[in-house]
Coordinates of C-alpha atoms in Angstrom, one line a residue:
M1200 CA -9.9 12.3 -36.6
S1201 CA -9.3 9.0 -35.0
R1202 CA -11.6 7.8 -32.3
I1203 CA -10.7 5.5 -29.3
E1204 CA -13.0 2.4 -29.5
A1205 CA -12.7 0.2 -26.4
T1206 CA -15.1 -2.1 -24.4
N1207 CA -14.0 -2.9 -20.9
D1208 CA -10.4 -1.7 -21.5
F1209 CA -9.9 2.0 -21.0
V1210 CA -8.9 4.5 -18.4
V1211 CA -11.2 7.4 -17.0
K1212 CA -9.9 10.3 -14.8
F1213 CA -12.0 12.6 -13.0
A1214 CA -10.6 16.0 -12.2
N1215 CA -12.5 17.8 -9.3
V1216 CA -11.9 20.1 -6.4
N1217 CA -11.4 18.8 -2.9
G1218 CA -14.4 19.1 -0.8
S1219 CA -16.8 19.3 -3.5
G1220 CA -18.3 15.9 -2.9
S1221 CA -17.2 14.4 -5.8
A1222 CA -15.4 11.5 -4.1
S1223 CA -18.5 9.5 -3.4
A1224 CA -19.9 9.9 -7.0
N1225 CA -16.4 8.8 -8.4
E1226 CA -16.5 5.7 -6.2
L1227 CA -20.0 4.9 -7.3
F1228 CA -18.7 5.0 -11.0
A1229 CA -16.0 2.4 -10.2
R1230 CA -18.2 0.1 -8.0
A1231 CA -20.8 0.1 -10.6
I1232 CA -18.4 -1.1 -13.2
L1233 CA -17.1 -3.8 -10.8
R1234 CA -20.8 -5.0 -10.0
M1235 CA -21.0 -5.6 -13.8
G1236 CA -18.3 -8.2 -13.5
V1237 CA -15.5 -6.0 -15.0
P1238 CA -12.3 -5.5 -13.0
V1239 CA -11.5 -1.9 -11.9
S1240 CA -8.4 -0.4 -10.2
P1241 CA -9.3 3.1 -8.8
R1242 CA -6.7 5.4 -7.4
N1243 CA -7.6 8.6 -5.4
I1244 CA -5.1 11.5 -5.9
F1245 CA -5.9 14.1 -3.3
P1246 CA -4.3 17.2 -1.8
S1247 CA -3.1 17.5 1.8
N1248 CA -5.4 20.3 2.7
I1249 CA -9.1 20.0 3.8
Q1250 CA -10.8 21.6 0.7
G1251 CA -10.3 23.9 -2.4
L1252 CA -7.3 22.4 -3.9
P1253 CA -7.5 20.0 -7.1
T1254 CA -8.2 16.3 -6.6
W1255 CA -8.4 13.4 -9.2
Y1256 CA -9.9 10.0 -9.4
E1257 CA -8.4 7.6 -11.8
V1258 CA -10.3 4.4 -12.7
R1259 CA -8.5 1.7 -14.7
V1260 CA -11.2 -0.4 -16.5
C1261 CA -9.6 -3.8 -17.6
E1262 CA -11.4 -7.0 -18.2
A1263 CA -8.2 -8.8 -18.7
G1264 CA -7.4 -8.1 -15.2
W1265 CA -4.4 -5.7 -15.0
L1266 CA -4.7 -3.7 -12.0
G1267 CA -1.8 -1.3 -12.0
R1268 CA -1.8 2.2 -13.5
R1269 CA -1.6 1.9 -17.4
G1270 CA -0.5 5.4 -18.1
G1271 CA -2.6 7.8 -20.4
V1272 CA -6.3 8.7 -20.1
D1273 CA -9.0 7.9 -22.6
L1274 CA -11.7 9.9 -21.0
M1275 CA -11.1 12.9 -18.9
V1276 CA -14.0 14.3 -16.8
A1277 CA -12.6 17.8 -16.4
M1278 CA -14.7 19.6 -13.8
N1279 CA -11.9 21.9 -12.2
P1280 CA -11.0 24.9 -14.3
Q1281 CA -7.8 25.2 -12.2
T1282 CA -6.2 22.2 -13.7
W1283 CA -8.0 22.4 -17.3
E1284 CA -4.7 22.6 -19.2
Q1285 CA -3.0 19.8 -17.7
D1286 CA -6.1 17.6 -17.6
V1287 CA -6.6 18.1 -21.3
A1288 CA -3.0 17.4 -22.1
E1289 CA -3.2 14.0 -20.5
I1290 CA -5.9 12.7 -22.9
Q1291 CA -4.7 10.2 -25.5
P1292 CA -5.1 11.3 -29.2
G1293 CA -8.6 10.2 -30.2
G1294 CA -9.9 10.2 -26.5
Y1295 CA -12.7 12.1 -25.0
L1296 CA -13.1 15.2 -22.8
F1297 CA -16.3 15.5 -20.9
Y1298 CA -16.7 18.9 -19.2
D1299 CA -19.3 21.3 -17.7
S1300 CA -20.3 23.5 -20.6
T1301 CA -22.4 25.9 -18.5
K1302 CA -19.9 28.6 -19.3
P1303 CA -18.8 28.6 -23.0
L1304 CA -15.1 28.1 -23.7
P1305 CA -13.3 29.4 -26.7
Q1306 CA -12.1 26.8 -29.3
S1307 CA -8.6 27.3 -28.4
A1308 CA -9.4 25.6 -25.0
F1309 CA -9.8 22.4 -26.8
R1310 CA -7.3 20.0 -28.4
P1311 CA -8.0 19.3 -32.2
D1312 CA -7.3 15.6 -31.7
I1313 CA -9.8 14.9 -29.0
H1314 CA -13.5 14.4 -28.9
V1315 CA -15.4 17.1 -26.7
I1316 CA -18.6 16.4 -24.9
G1317 CA -20.2 19.3 -23.0
M1318 CA -23.0 19.1 -20.5
P1319 CA -24.3 22.2 -18.7
A1320 CA -24.3 20.5 -15.2
T1321 CA -24.1 23.6 -13.1
A1322 CA -27.0 25.2 -15.2
I1323 CA -29.2 22.1 -14.7
C1324 CA -28.7 22.1 -11.1
N1325 CA -29.1 25.7 -10.5
A1326 CA -32.3 25.4 -12.2
T1327 CA -33.4 22.2 -10.2
Y1328 CA -32.2 22.8 -6.7
D1329 CA -32.6 25.8 -4.4
V1330 CA -30.0 24.8 -1.8
P1331 CA -26.4 25.5 -2.7
R1332 CA -25.0 22.3 -1.2
E1333 CA -27.5 20.2 -3.1
R1334 CA -26.4 21.9 -6.3
T1335 CA -22.9 20.9 -5.7
L1336 CA -23.5 17.3 -4.7
F1337 CA -26.1 16.4 -7.2
K1338 CA -23.9 17.9 -10.0
N1339 CA -21.8 14.8 -9.4
I1340 CA -24.6 12.5 -9.6
L1341 CA -26.1 14.2 -12.7
V1342 CA -22.6 13.7 -14.4
L1343 CA -22.5 10.1 -13.2
G1344 CA -25.9 9.5 -14.9
A1345 CA -24.9 11.0 -18.1
L1346 CA -21.6 8.9 -18.1
S1347 CA -23.6 5.8 -17.3
E1348 CA -25.9 6.2 -20.2
L1349 CA -23.1 7.0 -22.6
M1350 CA -21.0 4.0 -21.4
G1351 CA -23.7 1.4 -21.1
I1352 CA -23.6 1.0 -17.4
A1353 CA -26.9 -0.2 -16.1
A1354 CA -29.0 2.1 -14.1
E1355 CA -30.2 -0.7 -11.9
V1356 CA -26.6 -1.5 -10.6
I1357 CA -26.1 2.1 -9.5
E1358 CA -29.6 2.2 -7.9
K1359 CA -28.7 -0.8 -5.9
L1360 CA -25.5 0.9 -4.6
F1361 CA -27.5 3.9 -3.6
A1362 CA -29.9 1.7 -1.8
E1363 CA -26.9 0.1 0.0
Q1364 CA -25.4 3.4 0.9
Y1365 CA -28.7 5.2 2.0
K1366 CA -30.4 2.2 3.6
G1367 CA -32.8 3.9 6.2
K1368 CA -32.4 7.1 4.5
E1369 CA -35.1 7.1 2.0
R1370 CA -35.3 10.8 1.3
L1371 CA -31.5 10.8 0.3
L1372 CA -32.0 7.6 -1.7
D1373 CA -34.9 9.1 -3.8
S1374 CA -33.2 12.4 -4.6
N1375 CA -29.9 10.6 -5.8
V1376 CA -31.9 8.2 -8.0
R1377 CA -33.7 11.3 -9.4
A1378 CA -30.3 13.2 -10.2
L1379 CA -29.0 9.9 -11.6
H1380 CA -31.9 9.5 -14.2
A1381 CA -31.9 13.3 -14.9
G1382 CA -28.3 12.8 -16.0
R1383 CA -29.2 9.8 -18.2
E1384 CA -32.1 11.5 -19.7
F1385 CA -29.9 14.4 -20.6
A1386 CA -27.3 12.2 -22.4
R1387 CA -30.1 10.4 -24.3
D1388 CA -31.7 13.7 -25.5
H1389 CA -28.5 15.8 -26.2
L1390 CA -25.3 13.8 -26.2
S1391 CA -26.2 10.6 -28.1
V1392 CA -25.8 12.3 -31.5
Q1393 CA -22.0 12.0 -30.9
P1394 CA -20.5 8.5 -31.3
F1395 CA -18.9 7.5 -28.0
G1396 CA -16.5 4.7 -28.1
L1397 CA -15.8 3.6 -24.4
K1398 CA -18.3 0.9 -23.6
V1399 CA -18.9 -1.3 -20.5
R1400 CA -20.3 -4.8 -21.2
R1401 CA -21.4 -7.2 -18.4
A1402 CA -18.6 -9.8 -17.9
D1403 CA -17.7 -12.3 -15.4
A1404 CA -14.0 -11.5 -14.8
V1405 CA -14.1 -10.6 -11.2
G1406 CA -14.8 -14.0 -9.7
D1407 CA -14.5 -14.4 -5.9
R1408 CA -12.1 -11.5 -5.5
V1409 CA -12.7 -8.9 -2.8
F1410 CA -12.3 -5.1 -3.2
L1411 CA -10.6 -3.4 -0.2
E1412 CA -8.2 -0.9 1.0
G1413 CA -4.7 -2.1 2.2
N1414 CA -4.9 -0.3 5.4
A1415 CA -8.1 -1.9 6.4
A1416 CA -6.6 -5.3 5.5
T1417 CA -3.5 -4.4 7.7
A1418 CA -5.7 -3.7 10.6
L1419 CA -7.7 -6.9 10.4
G1420 CA -4.4 -8.8 10.1
C1421 CA -3.3 -7.1 13.3
V1422 CA -6.5 -8.5 15.0
Y1423 CA -6.1 -11.9 13.7
G1424 CA -2.5 -11.9 14.5
G1425 CA -3.2 -11.4 18.1
A1426 CA -2.3 -7.6 18.5
S1427 CA -3.8 -6.2 21.7
V1428 CA -2.1 -2.9 21.9
C1429 CA -2.0 -0.1 19.4
A1430 CA -0.5 3.3 20.1
W1431 CA -0.3 5.8 17.3
Y1432 CA -0.3 9.4 16.3
P1433 CA -2.4 10.6 13.4
I1434 CA -0.4 11.0 10.2
T1435 CA -1.4 10.6 6.5
P1436 CA -1.6 8.0 5.0
S1437 CA -1.6 5.6 8.0
S1438 CA -4.2 6.9 10.3
S1439 CA -7.0 4.7 9.0
V1440 CA -4.9 1.7 10.1
A1441 CA -5.4 2.6 13.8
E1442 CA -9.0 3.6 13.1
A1443 CA -9.9 0.4 11.3
F1444 CA -8.1 -1.7 14.1
E1445 CA -10.4 0.0 16.6
K1446 CA -13.4 -0.9 14.7
Y1447 CA -12.4 -4.6 14.1
A1448 CA -11.1 -4.9 17.7
A1449 CA -14.3 -3.6 19.1
K1450 CA -16.1 -6.3 17.0
F1451 CA -13.8 -9.1 17.7
R1452 CA -11.9 -8.4 21.0
T1453 CA -14.9 -7.3 23.0
D1454 CA -16.3 -9.8 25.6
P1455 CA -19.8 -10.6 24.6
D1456 CA -21.1 -11.3 28.0
T1457 CA -19.4 -8.4 30.0
G1458 CA -18.6 -6.0 27.2
E1459 CA -15.0 -5.9 28.5
K1460 CA -12.6 -4.6 25.8
R1461 CA -9.6 -7.0 25.4
Y1462 CA -7.4 -4.6 23.8
A1463 CA -6.0 -1.1 24.3
I1464 CA -5.7 1.8 21.8
V1465 CA -3.8 4.9 22.7
Q1466 CA -3.6 8.1 20.5
A1467 CA -0.4 9.3 21.9
E1468 CA 0.7 13.0 21.9
D1469 CA 3.3 12.4 19.2
E1470 CA 5.3 9.4 17.3
I1471 CA 7.8 9.4 20.1
A1472 CA 5.2 8.5 22.7
S1473 CA 3.6 6.0 20.6
I1474 CA 6.8 3.8 19.9
G1475 CA 7.7 4.2 23.6
I1476 CA 4.3 2.9 24.5
I1477 CA 4.5 -0.3 22.2
T1478 CA 8.0 -0.8 23.5
G1479 CA 6.8 -1.2 26.9
A1480 CA 3.9 -3.4 25.9
G1481 CA 6.1 -5.6 23.9
W1482 CA 8.4 -5.9 26.8
N1483 CA 5.6 -6.9 29.1
G1484 CA 4.3 -9.7 26.6
A1485 CA 1.7 -8.0 24.6
R1486 CA 1.6 -8.0 20.9
A1487 CA 1.8 -4.3 20.0
F1488 CA 2.1 -2.2 17.0
T1489 CA 2.0 1.3 15.9
A1490 CA 1.1 2.8 12.5
T1491 CA 2.9 5.7 10.9
S1492 CA 4.7 7.0 8.0
G1493 CA 8.2 8.3 7.0
P1494 CA 8.3 11.5 9.4
G1495 CA 7.1 9.3 12.3
V1496 CA 9.8 6.7 11.6
S1497 CA 12.3 9.6 11.8
L1498 CA 11.1 10.5 15.2
M1499 CA 10.9 6.9 16.5
T1500 CA 14.6 5.9 15.9
E1501 CA 15.9 6.2 19.3
F1502 CA 13.2 3.9 20.7
L1503 CA 13.7 1.6 17.7
G1504 CA 17.5 1.3 18.7
L1505 CA 16.4 0.6 22.3
A1506 CA 14.1 -2.1 21.0
Y1507 CA 16.6 -3.6 18.7
F1508 CA 19.4 -3.6 21.4
A1509 CA 17.3 -4.7 24.3
E1510 CA 15.5 -7.3 22.1
I1511 CA 11.9 -6.2 22.7
P1512 CA 9.3 -7.4 19.9
L1513 CA 7.1 -4.8 18.4
V1514 CA 5.7 -4.1 14.8
V1515 CA 5.8 -0.7 12.9
I1516 CA 3.5 -0.4 10.2
D1517 CA 5.0 2.3 7.8
V1518 CA 2.6 3.4 5.0
Q1519 CA 5.0 5.3 3.1
R1520 CA 4.5 8.6 1.3
G1521 CA 6.5 11.2 -0.4
G1522 CA 9.5 12.7 1.5
P1523 CA 11.7 14.0 2.8
S1524 CA 10.4 16.3 5.5
T1525 CA 6.7 16.8 5.0
G1526 CA 7.3 16.0 1.4
M1527 CA 4.1 15.0 -0.4
P1528 CA 1.9 13.9 2.4
T1529 CA -0.7 12.6 0.0
R1530 CA 1.3 11.0 -2.6
T1531 CA 3.0 7.4 -2.9
Q1532 CA 6.6 6.4 -2.8
Q1533 CA 8.9 3.6 -1.7
A1534 CA 11.4 5.7 -0.2
D1535 CA 11.6 4.8 3.6
L1536 CA 13.5 1.5 3.0
L1537 CA 17.0 2.7 4.0
S1538 CA 15.5 4.9 7.0
S1539 CA 13.6 1.9 8.2
A1540 CA 16.2 -0.9 7.6
Y1541 CA 18.9 1.0 9.6
A1542 CA 16.8 3.1 11.9
S1543 CA 18.6 4.4 14.9
H1544 CA 22.2 5.3 15.5
G1545 CA 25.0 2.6 15.8
D1546 CA 24.8 -0.9 14.1
T1547 CA 21.1 -1.6 13.7
Q1548 CA 19.3 -3.6 11.3
H1549 CA 15.4 -4.1 11.2
V1550 CA 13.4 -6.7 9.4
L1551 CA 11.2 -5.2 6.6
L1552 CA 8.2 -7.0 5.1
L1553 CA 7.0 -5.9 1.6
P1554 CA 3.4 -6.5 0.8
E1555 CA 2.0 -6.3 -2.8
D1556 CA -1.7 -5.7 -2.1
P1557 CA -4.3 -5.8 0.6
R1558 CA -4.2 -9.5 0.9
E1559 CA -0.5 -9.6 1.7
C1560 CA -1.1 -6.7 4.0
F1561 CA -3.5 -8.9 5.9
E1562 CA -1.2 -11.9 5.9
F1563 CA 2.1 -10.0 6.5
A1564 CA 0.6 -8.0 9.4
A1565 CA -0.1 -11.2 11.3
T1566 CA 3.4 -12.7 10.2
A1567 CA 5.0 -9.5 11.4
L1568 CA 3.6 -10.1 14.9
D1569 CA 4.9 -13.7 14.8
L1570 CA 8.4 -12.7 13.6
A1571 CA 8.8 -9.9 16.1
E1572 CA 8.3 -12.5 19.0
R1573 CA 10.2 -15.1 17.4
L1574 CA 13.1 -12.7 16.6
Q1575 CA 12.7 -10.5 19.6
T1576 CA 13.1 -7.5 17.6
P1577 CA 11.2 -4.7 15.8
V1578 CA 9.6 -5.7 12.5
F1579 CA 8.5 -3.3 10.0
L1580 CA 5.4 -3.7 7.5
M1581 CA 6.3 -1.5 4.6
S1582 CA 3.2 -0.6 2.9
D1583 CA 2.5 2.7 1.0
L1584 CA -0.2 5.2 0.0
D1585 CA -1.1 3.4 -3.2
I1586 CA -1.8 0.1 -1.4
G1587 CA -2.9 1.5 1.9
M1588 CA -5.6 4.2 0.8
N1589 CA -6.9 2.8 -2.5
Q1590 CA -9.3 0.0 -3.1
R1591 CA -7.8 -2.9 -4.8
L1592 CA -9.0 -6.2 -6.1
C1593 CA -7.3 -9.2 -4.5
Q1594 CA -7.9 -12.8 -3.6
P1595 CA -10.2 -13.4 -0.5
L1596 CA -8.4 -13.1 2.9
E1597 CA -7.8 -16.5 4.5
W1598 CA -7.1 -17.6 8.0
D1599 CA -6.4 -21.1 9.3
D1600 CA -8.3 -21.3 12.7
A1601 CA -5.7 -24.1 13.6
R1602 CA -2.9 -21.5 13.4
R1603 CA -1.2 -20.8 16.8
Y1604 CA 0.8 -17.6 17.5
D1605 CA 4.5 -18.2 17.4
R1606 CA 5.7 -16.6 20.8
G1607 CA 9.2 -17.7 20.3
K1608 CA 11.8 -18.8 22.9
L1609 CA 9.6 -18.1 26.0
M1610 CA 11.1 -19.7 29.1
T1611 CA 8.4 -20.9 31.5
A1612 CA 8.2 -21.2 35.4
E1613 CA 8.2 -25.1 34.9
M1614 CA 11.5 -24.8 32.9
L1615 CA 13.1 -22.6 35.4
D1616 CA 12.1 -25.0 38.2
A1617 CA 13.5 -27.8 36.3
G1618 CA 16.9 -26.2 36.5
R1619 CA 17.2 -24.7 32.9
E1620 CA 19.8 -21.9 33.0
F1621 CA 18.5 -18.5 32.3
A1622 CA 20.8 -16.3 30.6
R1623 CA 18.9 -13.5 28.9
Y1624 CA 21.4 -12.5 26.2
K1625 CA 23.2 -16.0 25.5
D1626 CA 22.8 -17.9 22.2
V1627 CA 22.4 -21.4 23.2
D1628 CA 20.9 -22.6 19.9
G1629 CA 23.1 -21.2 17.4
D1630 CA 20.6 -18.9 15.7
G1631 CA 21.4 -15.8 17.5
I1632 CA 18.0 -15.7 19.3
P1633 CA 18.2 -16.1 23.1
W1634 CA 15.5 -17.1 25.5
R1635 CA 13.4 -14.6 27.4
T1636 CA 11.1 -14.5 30.2
L1637 CA 8.0 -12.3 30.7
P1638 CA 7.3 -10.2 33.9
G1639 CA 6.0 -12.3 36.5
T1640 CA 7.0 -15.7 34.9
H1641 CA 8.5 -17.0 38.4
P1642 CA 8.6 -15.4 41.8
I1643 CA 12.3 -15.7 42.3
K1644 CA 13.8 -17.0 39.1
G1645 CA 14.3 -15.6 35.4
A1646 CA 14.2 -11.9 36.4
Y1647 CA 16.6 -9.7 34.5
F1648 CA 17.4 -5.9 34.1
T1649 CA 16.5 -4.4 30.7
R1650 CA 18.7 -1.8 29.6
G1651 CA 19.9 0.1 26.5
T1652 CA 23.5 0.1 27.6
T1653 CA 25.9 -2.9 27.0
R1654 CA 25.7 -6.0 29.1
N1655 CA 27.0 -9.5 29.3
E1656 CA 25.1 -12.7 28.5
Y1657 CA 23.4 -12.5 31.8
A1658 CA 21.9 -9.1 31.4
S1659 CA 24.5 -7.6 34.0
Y1660 CA 26.0 -4.2 32.9
S1661 CA 29.3 -4.5 31.2
E1662 CA 31.6 -2.3 29.2
R1663 CA 34.0 -5.0 28.4
G1664 CA 34.9 -5.1 24.7
D1665 CA 34.5 -8.9 24.5
D1666 CA 31.1 -8.8 25.9
Y1667 CA 29.9 -6.1 23.6
I1668 CA 31.4 -8.0 20.5
R1669 CA 29.7 -11.3 21.6
N1670 CA 26.4 -9.5 21.8
V1671 CA 26.4 -7.7 18.7
E1672 CA 27.8 -10.4 16.7
R1673 CA 24.9 -12.6 18.0
L1674 CA 22.4 -9.9 17.0
K1675 CA 23.9 -10.2 13.5
R1676 CA 23.5 -14.0 13.4
K1677 CA 19.8 -13.4 14.5
F1678 CA 19.4 -11.1 11.5
T1679 CA 20.7 -14.1 9.3
T1680 CA 18.1 -16.3 10.8
A1681 CA 15.4 -13.7 10.1
A1682 CA 16.3 -13.9 6.3
L1683 CA 15.1 -17.5 6.4
L1684 CA 12.1 -17.1 8.6
A1685 CA 10.7 -14.0 6.7
P1686 CA 8.5 -14.4 3.4
Q1687 CA 10.7 -15.7 0.8
P1688 CA 10.9 -14.0 -2.7
L1689 CA 8.8 -15.4 -5.6
V1690 CA 10.3 -16.0 -9.0
R1691 CA 8.6 -15.9 -12.4
A1692 CA 10.6 -17.4 -15.1
A1693 CA 10.5 -16.2 -18.5
A1694 CA 8.9 -18.3 -21.2
Q1695 CA 12.5 -18.4 -22.9
K1696 CA 15.9 -18.7 -21.3
T1697 CA 17.2 -15.3 -20.7
R1698 CA 20.3 -13.4 -19.0
V1699 CA 18.0 -10.5 -18.4
A1700 CA 16.3 -10.2 -14.9
A1701 CA 14.3 -7.8 -12.8
L1702 CA 13.8 -7.3 -9.1
Y1703 CA 10.8 -5.5 -7.8
F1704 CA 8.6 -5.3 -4.7
G1705 CA 5.6 -3.9 -2.8
S1706 CA 3.0 -1.8 -4.8
T1707 CA 5.2 -1.9 -8.0
A1708 CA 3.9 -5.5 -8.6
P1709 CA 0.6 -4.7 -10.5
A1710 CA 2.3 -2.6 -13.1
M1711 CA 5.2 -4.9 -13.2
D1712 CA 2.9 -7.9 -14.0
E1713 CA 1.4 -6.0 -17.1
A1714 CA 5.0 -4.8 -18.2
L1715 CA 6.4 -8.3 -18.2
A1716 CA 3.6 -9.5 -20.5
A1717 CA 4.1 -6.5 -22.7
L1718 CA 7.9 -7.0 -22.9
A1719 CA 7.4 -10.6 -23.7
G1720 CA 5.0 -9.7 -26.5
A1721 CA 7.7 -7.4 -27.9
G1722 CA 10.3 -10.2 -27.8
I1723 CA 12.2 -9.1 -24.6
H1724 CA 12.0 -12.0 -22.2
I1725 CA 13.0 -11.4 -18.5
D1726 CA 13.1 -13.4 -15.4
A1727 CA 11.5 -11.7 -12.5
M1728 CA 11.8 -11.9 -8.8
R1729 CA 9.4 -10.2 -6.4
L1730 CA 11.2 -9.4 -3.0
R1731 CA 9.0 -9.8 -0.2
A1732 CA 11.3 -9.2 2.8
Y1733 CA 14.5 -7.9 3.9
P1734 CA 17.1 -9.3 5.0
F1735 CA 17.6 -11.0 1.8
P1736 CA 18.0 -14.9 1.7
P1737 CA 20.8 -16.5 -0.3
S1738 CA 18.3 -17.1 -3.2
V1739 CA 18.4 -13.4 -4.2
A1740 CA 22.2 -13.4 -4.6
D1741 CA 22.0 -16.7 -6.6
F1742 CA 19.3 -15.0 -8.7
I1743 CA 21.4 -11.9 -9.5
A1744 CA 24.4 -14.0 -10.2
A1745 CA 22.6 -16.1 -12.8
H1746 CA 21.9 -13.0 -15.0
D1747 CA 24.0 -10.6 -17.0
T1748 CA 21.5 -7.6 -16.7
V1749 CA 19.4 -7.1 -13.6
F1750 CA 16.9 -4.3 -13.5
V1751 CA 15.8 -3.0 -10.0
I1752 CA 12.4 -1.3 -10.2
E1753 CA 11.3 1.0 -7.4
Q1754 CA 9.5 4.1 -6.6
N1755 CA 12.0 6.6 -5.2
R1756 CA 14.8 8.8 -6.4
D1757 CA 17.9 7.2 -4.8
A1758 CA 17.5 3.5 -5.9
Q1759 CA 17.2 2.5 -2.1
M1760 CA 16.4 -1.2 -2.8
R1761 CA 19.5 -1.1 -5.2
R1762 CA 21.6 0.2 -2.4
L1763 CA 20.3 -2.3 0.2
L1764 CA 21.2 -5.1 -2.2
V1765 CA 24.5 -3.7 -3.0
N1766 CA 25.4 -3.2 0.7
E1767 CA 23.9 -6.4 2.1
L1768 CA 24.9 -8.9 -0.5
E1769 CA 28.1 -7.1 -1.7
I1770 CA 26.9 -6.8 -5.3
A1771 CA 28.9 -4.9 -7.7
P1772 CA 26.8 -1.7 -8.4
A1773 CA 27.3 -2.0 -12.1
R1774 CA 25.5 -5.3 -12.1
L1775 CA 22.1 -3.6 -11.1
T1776 CA 20.3 -1.3 -13.3
P1777 CA 17.9 1.0 -11.7
V1778 CA 14.5 1.8 -13.0
L1779 CA 13.2 4.6 -10.8
H1780 CA 9.8 6.3 -10.6
F1781 CA 9.3 9.0 -7.9
D1782 CA 6.7 11.7 -9.0
G1783 CA 4.4 10.7 -6.2
T1784 CA 1.9 8.8 -8.6
P1785 CA 1.9 4.9 -8.8
I1786 CA 4.2 3.6 -11.3
T1787 CA 2.8 2.7 -14.7
A1788 CA 3.1 -0.5 -16.7
R1789 CA 4.1 1.8 -19.7
F1790 CA 6.8 3.5 -17.7
I1791 CA 8.5 0.3 -16.7
T1792 CA 8.0 -1.1 -20.3
D1793 CA 9.6 1.9 -22.0
A1794 CA 12.6 2.2 -19.6
V1795 CA 13.4 -1.5 -19.9
T1796 CA 13.0 -1.5 -23.7
R1797 CA 15.3 1.5 -24.0
H1798 CA 18.0 -0.1 -22.0
V1799 CA 17.9 -3.5 -23.7
H1800 CA 17.9 -1.9 -27.1
A1801 CA 20.9 0.3 -26.0
L1802 CA 22.7 -2.8 -24.6
A1803 CA 22.2 -4.6 -28.0
T1804 CA 23.5 -1.6 -29.9
N1805 CA 26.3 -0.6 -27.7
P1806 CA 27.0 -2.6 -24.6
R1807 CA 29.3 0.1 -23.0
S1808 CA 26.6 2.9 -23.2
A1809 CA 23.9 0.8 -21.5
A1810 CA 26.1 -0.2 -18.5

């Protein structure tokens, strides 16, 4: 039987039960490999209940630096009998199954083309620990110890991680170290007789990159970007944005002398209240945001329409998950594009920013706050669960201390006293963006009535058709301006001239990077453009026009990005070929490679069948 042999390039997946304490041990496994200088990309797949249901933790180990899901599992650590069959089925031929052998299993439970490693972890813990909770928790550490011995992960690296985690709690530190070494000793004494082909070797492939979650990076970007008001209602997977913002704001926005907090965080009674609070804050001149997910956006649409029509700046951070309705609360998708782009009734269009990783979450959060004020409109930061709740290697966050917030067209008291005309909804510069004042700007000048009903250029109530047309056409011009102000798409040209291209965005990027390399290695050369914002600048239409076949790769059922492209750029639908992944797990490089390869080969064989 073949045996997978790989050093610093494999996938390990842990199958556990939610609430068993496995998450901490699994993260230690990933961090230990990272500390040995080998890039890792972990993904936590967890249920939406508190405990008892299956949970998985998948770790991509890749010295070459690919950070997307690869597809397939080389080592399955199967500790959950409920999911045994599906877990065993995921293992690559020649791969490895590590399981708790306390209760013997029949030979029929194992596949003949994989290598089985049994460790009676429960029996060892029952014999060692008297407290039931300790038996459960230390079983995970015992398994971690055995795996570290088999794979060559240095014990001192894990011990250092323990020391950092349990600083000041020496009793917990000592007991975890003992459990770790008990697992390593068992592996040396009982498991070393079987060859194990997955190894970790020290490397220097991490560099200065940082390891953090997208939600934390987003929250820090809001702090650096000047946000002073956050209103939110808890919803998976966005809650940790507000929680992290509170932590960072307490550190950076608290007066060191007086202890005064220079920020406000409100946990509202629902999503409707949260968007209402930040609409009021934005109108009053504060930089304000809310964090939510798809169901929250659905509830916020009426206030979003008000903010769009009354031209009030605010930011919505949408950490997308599986939908519709409650959908899959703890799974990832890119399925809120249409609902966010056109949120509210009537003719509305909202700016969407599409970050690829935590670094761009940080950058785009600050950019969103600038754009919201510059454009006087709601701006969405479209993250998702894969970026938001998983730790990802990315370039260090950077901030220019000389940067100044873009407050947009704010008319001052001095400008009013100098005789400048103030017409709240008049386009005087040709970019669709009017001048505004903040409450209290001047004692007698520059005031206006903010309303959600139609008005003329001077904010006076009007139901005249020409006033309405003038206003909504100006809003359309403002949206055209937004296409040039938002982050521009990035193009990666193929090594050879080609008429085949791909458009992609957001968390699809890591898998796409690897897929492009694999396709090029197979002789399929593709020009690629990563979309970073909506509305689309003219360069997107030009890119599409320059190619015969254009794939649009996204993680939803209905090809929502493709629909936006067709609708906004008036592209013939047949020119855009969808590649869709929507089972709730992050898209894999293999999925993209297989889908594109099949289509390209079909196109070469029968052009009509591939159209």
